[in-house]
Amino acid sequence: MNRDLTDYRKSYNKKALLESEISKSPFQLFSDWFKEVEKAGGVEEANAMTITTSGLDGFPKSRIVLLKQFDDNGFVFYTNYESEKGKAISNDNKICISFFWPNLERQVIIKGIVNKISEEKSTEYFQSRPRGSQLGAWASNQSSIVDSREVLENNLTLLEKKYKDKTIPKPDFWGGYCIQPVEFEFWQGRPNRLHDRIRYTLHKENQWKTDRLSP
């Protein structure tokens, strides 16, 4: 198979990212961009982010997860702690996340340190999920080999019967992580591939240094 993709071309003309217009806080700029992406429409899940970990096999691995909360303390997502992702984080809690928003020709790359959030917060969020999602967390031993789709469906059926008319407890192996950023990079597509790239680097607590990077 041979696919020639050299004719895939796009000119980026929608926005600019100038030092005179940015916030001193990368969290504020991220919040502003997120609101603009939502308002512009055309992105079904603006909170979808790529998370990259260092795998136990020595290879980096990326996958999409959903951001569920962000503020000046960091970025929160939820997963199975015993999954491949969870085991990788336990081994090395330096990770990278990125967002790509093609509707405004933007991406954000964030490096940070990730740690588990409290059991109380994880339980609160778990109980807010639809029952199907709650049962799914129990039904799947995430990242493990499974013989067939039928195994998962049967697990779900058994759990539906077990917890019929009952509160579904949060599994001990499931919960949230919070990523505390040490670096942000904001990328804005520009004409002629002269894209805007602004990097924020944490030097001291709540003190961020900004640099413009060559595209």
mmCIF file of C-alpha atoms in Angstrom, residues 9-215:
data_model
loop_
_atom_site.group_PDB
_atom_site.id
_atom_site.type_symbol
_atom_site.label_atom_id
_atom_site.label_comp_id
_atom_site.label_asym_id
_atom_site.label_seq_id
_atom_site.Cartn_x
_atom_site.Cartn_y
_atom_site.Cartn_z
ATOM 1 C CA ARG A 9 -2.693 21.481 1.967
ATOM 2 C CA LYS A 10 -4.323 24.008 4.256
ATOM 3 C CA SER A 11 -3.688 27.682 4.843
ATOM 4 C CA TYR A 12 -4.171 28.935 8.399
ATOM 5 C CA ASN A 13 -5.722 32.389 8.493
ATOM 6 C CA LYS A 14 -8.230 32.578 11.328
ATOM 7 C CA LYS A 15 -6.396 34.011 14.340
ATOM 8 C CA ALA A 16 -3.115 35.380 15.708
ATOM 9 C CA LEU A 17 -1.299 34.919 19.014
ATOM 10 C CA LEU A 18 0.572 38.073 20.007
ATOM 11 C CA GLU A 19 2.439 38.837 23.218
ATOM 12 C CA SER A 20 0.560 42.117 23.591
ATOM 13 C CA GLU A 21 -2.745 40.250 23.818
ATOM 14 C CA ILE A 22 -1.994 37.308 26.098
ATOM 15 C CA SER A 23 -2.566 36.862 29.825
ATOM 16 C CA LYS A 24 0.280 36.572 32.308
ATOM 17 C CA SER A 25 -1.343 33.336 33.454
ATOM 18 C CA PRO A 26 -1.323 30.332 31.113
ATOM 19 C CA PHE A 27 -4.357 28.994 32.957
ATOM 20 C CA GLN A 28 -6.288 32.132 32.034
ATOM 21 C CA LEU A 29 -5.207 31.913 28.400
ATOM 22 C CA PHE A 30 -6.235 28.254 28.285
ATOM 23 C CA SER A 31 -9.628 29.144 29.774
ATOM 24 C CA ASP A 32 -10.092 31.947 27.237
ATOM 25 C CA TRP A 33 -9.195 29.670 24.335
ATOM 26 C CA PHE A 34 -11.465 26.895 25.596
ATOM 27 C CA LYS A 35 -14.420 29.283 25.756
ATOM 28 C CA GLU A 36 -13.679 30.555 22.255
ATOM 29 C CA VAL A 37 -13.525 27.004 20.903
ATOM 30 C CA GLU A 38 -16.872 26.157 22.505
ATOM 31 C CA LYS A 39 -18.474 29.339 21.200
ATOM 32 C CA ALA A 40 -17.152 28.847 17.667
ATOM 33 C CA GLY A 41 -18.660 25.359 17.456
ATOM 34 C CA GLY A 42 -17.630 22.588 15.111
ATOM 35 C CA VAL A 43 -15.726 20.577 17.728
ATOM 36 C CA GLU A 44 -17.855 17.805 19.203
ATOM 37 C CA GLU A 45 -15.730 17.269 22.308
ATOM 38 C CA ALA A 46 -13.594 20.305 23.025
ATOM 39 C CA ASN A 47 -12.420 18.585 26.222
ATOM 40 C CA ALA A 48 -10.873 15.637 24.350
ATOM 41 C CA MET A 49 -7.144 15.602 24.993
ATOM 42 C CA THR A 50 -4.231 13.397 24.008
ATOM 43 C CA ILE A 51 -2.329 12.105 27.021
ATOM 44 C CA THR A 52 1.168 10.701 26.587
ATOM 45 C CA THR A 53 2.888 8.542 29.193
ATOM 46 C CA SER A 54 6.192 6.686 29.330
ATOM 47 C CA GLY A 55 5.243 3.012 29.069
ATOM 48 C CA LEU A 56 6.662 0.188 31.139
ATOM 49 C CA ASP A 57 8.070 -1.227 27.879
ATOM 50 C CA GLY A 58 10.168 1.904 27.372
ATOM 51 C CA PHE A 59 7.972 3.321 24.604
ATOM 52 C CA PRO A 60 5.893 6.487 24.941
ATOM 53 C CA LYS A 61 2.185 5.918 24.337
ATOM 54 C CA SER A 62 -0.567 8.403 23.530
ATOM 55 C CA ARG A 63 -4.339 8.046 23.776
ATOM 56 C CA ILE A 64 -7.399 10.271 23.971
ATOM 57 C CA VAL A 65 -9.092 10.914 27.316
ATOM 58 C CA LEU A 66 -11.642 13.504 28.383
ATOM 59 C CA LEU A 67 -10.740 16.478 30.560
ATOM 60 C CA LYS A 68 -13.341 16.780 33.315
ATOM 61 C CA GLN A 69 -12.192 19.823 35.281
ATOM 62 C CA PHE A 70 -9.533 22.503 35.140
ATOM 63 C CA ASP A 71 -8.560 25.459 37.292
ATOM 64 C CA ASP A 72 -5.371 27.042 38.598
ATOM 65 C CA ASN A 73 -4.600 23.810 40.474
ATOM 66 C CA GLY A 74 -4.421 21.697 37.340
ATOM 67 C CA PHE A 75 -6.269 19.463 34.894
ATOM 68 C CA VAL A 76 -8.388 16.529 36.082
ATOM 69 C CA PHE A 77 -9.305 13.311 34.279
ATOM 70 C CA TYR A 78 -10.553 9.888 35.409
ATOM 71 C CA THR A 79 -9.501 6.357 34.561
ATOM 72 C CA ASN A 80 -8.837 2.832 35.825
ATOM 73 C CA TYR A 81 -5.774 2.953 38.080
ATOM 74 C CA GLU A 82 -4.825 -0.604 37.038
ATOM 75 C CA SER A 83 -4.947 0.125 33.306
ATOM 76 C CA GLU A 84 -1.816 0.381 31.174
ATOM 77 C CA LYS A 85 -2.107 4.149 31.551
ATOM 78 C CA GLY A 86 -2.456 3.936 35.323
ATOM 79 C CA LYS A 87 0.526 1.608 35.672
ATOM 80 C CA ALA A 88 2.633 3.893 33.491
ATOM 81 C CA ILE A 89 1.729 6.875 35.675
ATOM 82 C CA SER A 90 2.625 4.928 38.826
ATOM 83 C CA ASN A 91 6.032 4.246 37.315
ATOM 84 C CA ASP A 92 6.647 7.776 35.995
ATOM 85 C CA ASN A 93 4.276 10.618 36.807
ATOM 86 C CA LYS A 94 5.756 13.063 34.299
ATOM 87 C CA ILE A 95 3.264 13.262 31.436
ATOM 88 C CA CYS A 96 2.213 15.406 28.505
ATOM 89 C CA ILE A 97 -1.280 16.327 27.339
ATOM 90 C CA SER A 98 -2.336 18.147 24.197
ATOM 91 C CA PHE A 99 -5.483 19.619 22.704
ATOM 92 C CA PHE A 100 -6.132 20.150 18.989
ATOM 93 C CA TRP A 101 -8.970 22.484 18.018
ATOM 94 C CA PRO A 102 -9.098 22.638 14.205
ATOM 95 C CA ASN A 103 -12.122 24.957 14.189
ATOM 96 C CA LEU A 104 -9.835 27.796 15.356
ATOM 97 C CA GLU A 105 -6.574 26.291 14.061
ATOM 98 C CA ARG A 106 -5.138 25.932 17.550
ATOM 99 C CA GLN A 107 -3.373 23.424 19.717
ATOM 100 C CA VAL A 108 -2.103 23.465 23.293
ATOM 101 C CA ILE A 109 0.653 21.211 24.656
ATOM 102 C CA ILE A 110 1.064 20.888 28.430
ATOM 103 C CA LYS A 111 3.813 19.113 30.356
ATOM 104 C CA GLY A 112 3.155 18.341 33.983
ATOM 105 C CA ILE A 113 3.307 16.159 37.059
ATOM 106 C CA VAL A 114 0.263 13.981 37.694
ATOM 107 C CA ASN A 115 -1.032 12.592 40.993
ATOM 108 C CA LYS A 116 -4.231 10.971 42.213
ATOM 109 C CA ILE A 117 -6.974 13.210 43.555
ATOM 110 C CA SER A 118 -8.769 12.403 46.804
ATOM 111 C CA GLU A 119 -11.063 9.388 47.129
ATOM 112 C CA GLU A 120 -13.838 11.781 48.150
ATOM 113 C CA LYS A 121 -13.619 13.764 44.909
ATOM 114 C CA SER A 122 -13.341 10.615 42.823
ATOM 115 C CA THR A 123 -16.418 9.147 44.508
ATOM 116 C CA GLU A 124 -18.369 12.369 44.038
ATOM 117 C CA TYR A 125 -17.632 12.370 40.329
ATOM 118 C CA PHE A 126 -18.303 8.631 39.952
ATOM 119 C CA GLN A 127 -21.754 9.025 41.470
ATOM 120 C CA SER A 128 -22.529 11.813 38.982
ATOM 121 C CA ARG A 129 -21.897 9.519 35.990
ATOM 122 C CA PRO A 130 -24.703 7.732 34.126
ATOM 123 C CA ARG A 131 -25.413 4.257 35.540
ATOM 124 C CA GLY A 132 -24.194 2.659 32.330
ATOM 125 C CA SER A 133 -20.804 4.331 32.719
ATOM 126 C CA GLN A 134 -20.646 3.305 36.372
ATOM 127 C CA LEU A 135 -21.338 -0.313 35.477
ATOM 128 C CA GLY A 136 -18.845 -0.143 32.618
ATOM 129 C CA ALA A 137 -16.079 0.756 35.069
ATOM 130 C CA TRP A 138 -16.803 -2.484 36.928
ATOM 131 C CA ALA A 139 -17.386 -4.647 33.836
ATOM 132 C CA SER A 140 -14.021 -3.992 32.167
ATOM 133 C CA ASN A 141 -10.591 -4.902 33.453
ATOM 134 C CA GLN A 142 -9.130 -2.088 31.392
ATOM 135 C CA SER A 143 -6.131 -2.885 29.155
ATOM 136 C CA SER A 144 -6.211 -6.626 29.962
ATOM 137 C CA ILE A 145 -6.704 -9.229 27.219
ATOM 138 C CA VAL A 146 -10.343 -10.333 26.863
ATOM 139 C CA ASP A 147 -11.486 -13.408 24.938
ATOM 140 C CA SER A 148 -14.418 -11.769 23.169
ATOM 141 C CA ARG A 149 -16.923 -8.927 23.123
ATOM 142 C CA GLU A 150 -19.461 -11.363 24.606
ATOM 143 C CA VAL A 151 -17.411 -11.590 27.808
ATOM 144 C CA LEU A 152 -17.801 -7.853 28.360
ATOM 145 C CA GLU A 153 -21.515 -7.918 27.517
ATOM 146 C CA ASN A 154 -22.075 -10.815 29.916
ATOM 147 C CA ASN A 155 -20.183 -9.009 32.671
ATOM 148 C CA LEU A 156 -22.401 -5.985 32.165
ATOM 149 C CA THR A 157 -25.594 -8.073 32.266
ATOM 150 C CA LEU A 158 -24.549 -9.702 35.542
ATOM 151 C CA LEU A 159 -23.729 -6.311 37.063
ATOM 152 C CA GLU A 160 -27.067 -4.838 35.946
ATOM 153 C CA LYS A 161 -28.814 -7.632 37.851
ATOM 154 C CA LYS A 162 -26.528 -7.312 40.881
ATOM 155 C CA TYR A 163 -27.065 -3.572 41.278
ATOM 156 C CA LYS A 164 -30.692 -3.343 40.151
ATOM 157 C CA ASP A 165 -32.379 -0.656 42.263
ATOM 158 C CA LYS A 166 -29.133 -0.227 44.236
ATOM 159 C CA THR A 167 -26.441 2.440 44.428
ATOM 160 C CA ILE A 168 -23.365 1.423 42.457
ATOM 161 C CA PRO A 169 -20.201 1.933 44.550
ATOM 162 C CA LYS A 170 -17.046 3.388 43.078
ATOM 163 C CA PRO A 171 -14.429 0.699 42.418
ATOM 164 C CA ASP A 172 -11.268 1.004 44.498
ATOM 165 C CA PHE A 173 -9.284 0.696 41.266
ATOM 166 C CA TRP A 174 -10.943 3.661 39.586
ATOM 167 C CA GLY A 175 -10.574 7.391 40.172
ATOM 168 C CA GLY A 176 -9.165 10.736 39.184
ATOM 169 C CA TYR A 177 -5.785 12.265 38.479
ATOM 170 C CA CYS A 178 -4.770 15.913 38.540
ATOM 171 C CA ILE A 179 -2.023 17.181 36.236
ATOM 172 C CA GLN A 180 -0.067 20.106 37.668
ATOM 173 C CA PRO A 181 1.548 21.892 34.699
ATOM 174 C CA VAL A 182 5.176 22.982 34.551
ATOM 175 C CA GLU A 183 5.017 24.104 30.911
ATOM 176 C CA PHE A 184 2.375 25.266 28.429
ATOM 177 C CA GLU A 185 2.805 25.791 24.705
ATOM 178 C CA PHE A 186 0.077 27.613 22.793
ATOM 179 C CA TRP A 187 0.124 27.143 19.010
ATOM 180 C CA GLN A 188 -1.877 29.273 16.602
ATOM 181 C CA GLY A 189 -1.854 28.447 12.907
ATOM 182 C CA ARG A 190 -0.725 31.330 10.676
ATOM 183 C CA PRO A 191 -0.244 31.828 6.911
ATOM 184 C CA ASN A 192 2.864 30.517 5.133
ATOM 185 C CA ARG A 193 3.553 28.098 7.995
ATOM 186 C CA LEU A 194 4.860 30.981 10.138
ATOM 187 C CA HIS A 195 2.757 29.798 13.054
ATOM 188 C CA ASP A 196 2.629 31.559 16.421
ATOM 189 C CA ARG A 197 4.073 29.528 19.306
ATOM 190 C CA ILE A 198 4.126 30.967 22.828
ATOM 191 C CA ARG A 199 5.636 28.919 25.644
ATOM 192 C CA TYR A 200 5.009 29.466 29.357
ATOM 193 C CA THR A 201 7.586 27.882 31.691
ATOM 194 C CA LEU A 202 7.104 27.675 35.464
ATOM 195 C CA HIS A 203 10.082 29.179 37.304
ATOM 196 C CA LYS A 204 8.720 29.700 40.798
ATOM 197 C CA GLU A 205 5.318 29.059 42.331
ATOM 198 C CA ASN A 206 2.756 30.893 40.174
ATOM 199 C CA GLN A 207 5.516 32.698 38.273
ATOM 200 C CA TRP A 208 5.594 31.961 34.560
ATOM 201 C CA LYS A 209 8.206 32.985 31.993
ATOM 202 C CA THR A 210 7.009 33.432 28.412
ATOM 203 C CA ASP A 211 8.992 32.907 25.207
ATOM 204 C CA ARG A 212 8.122 32.978 21.542
ATOM 205 C CA LEU A 213 9.275 29.867 19.692
ATOM 206 C CA SER A 214 10.117 29.641 16.017
ATOM 207 C CA PRO A 215 7.456 27.739 14.066
#
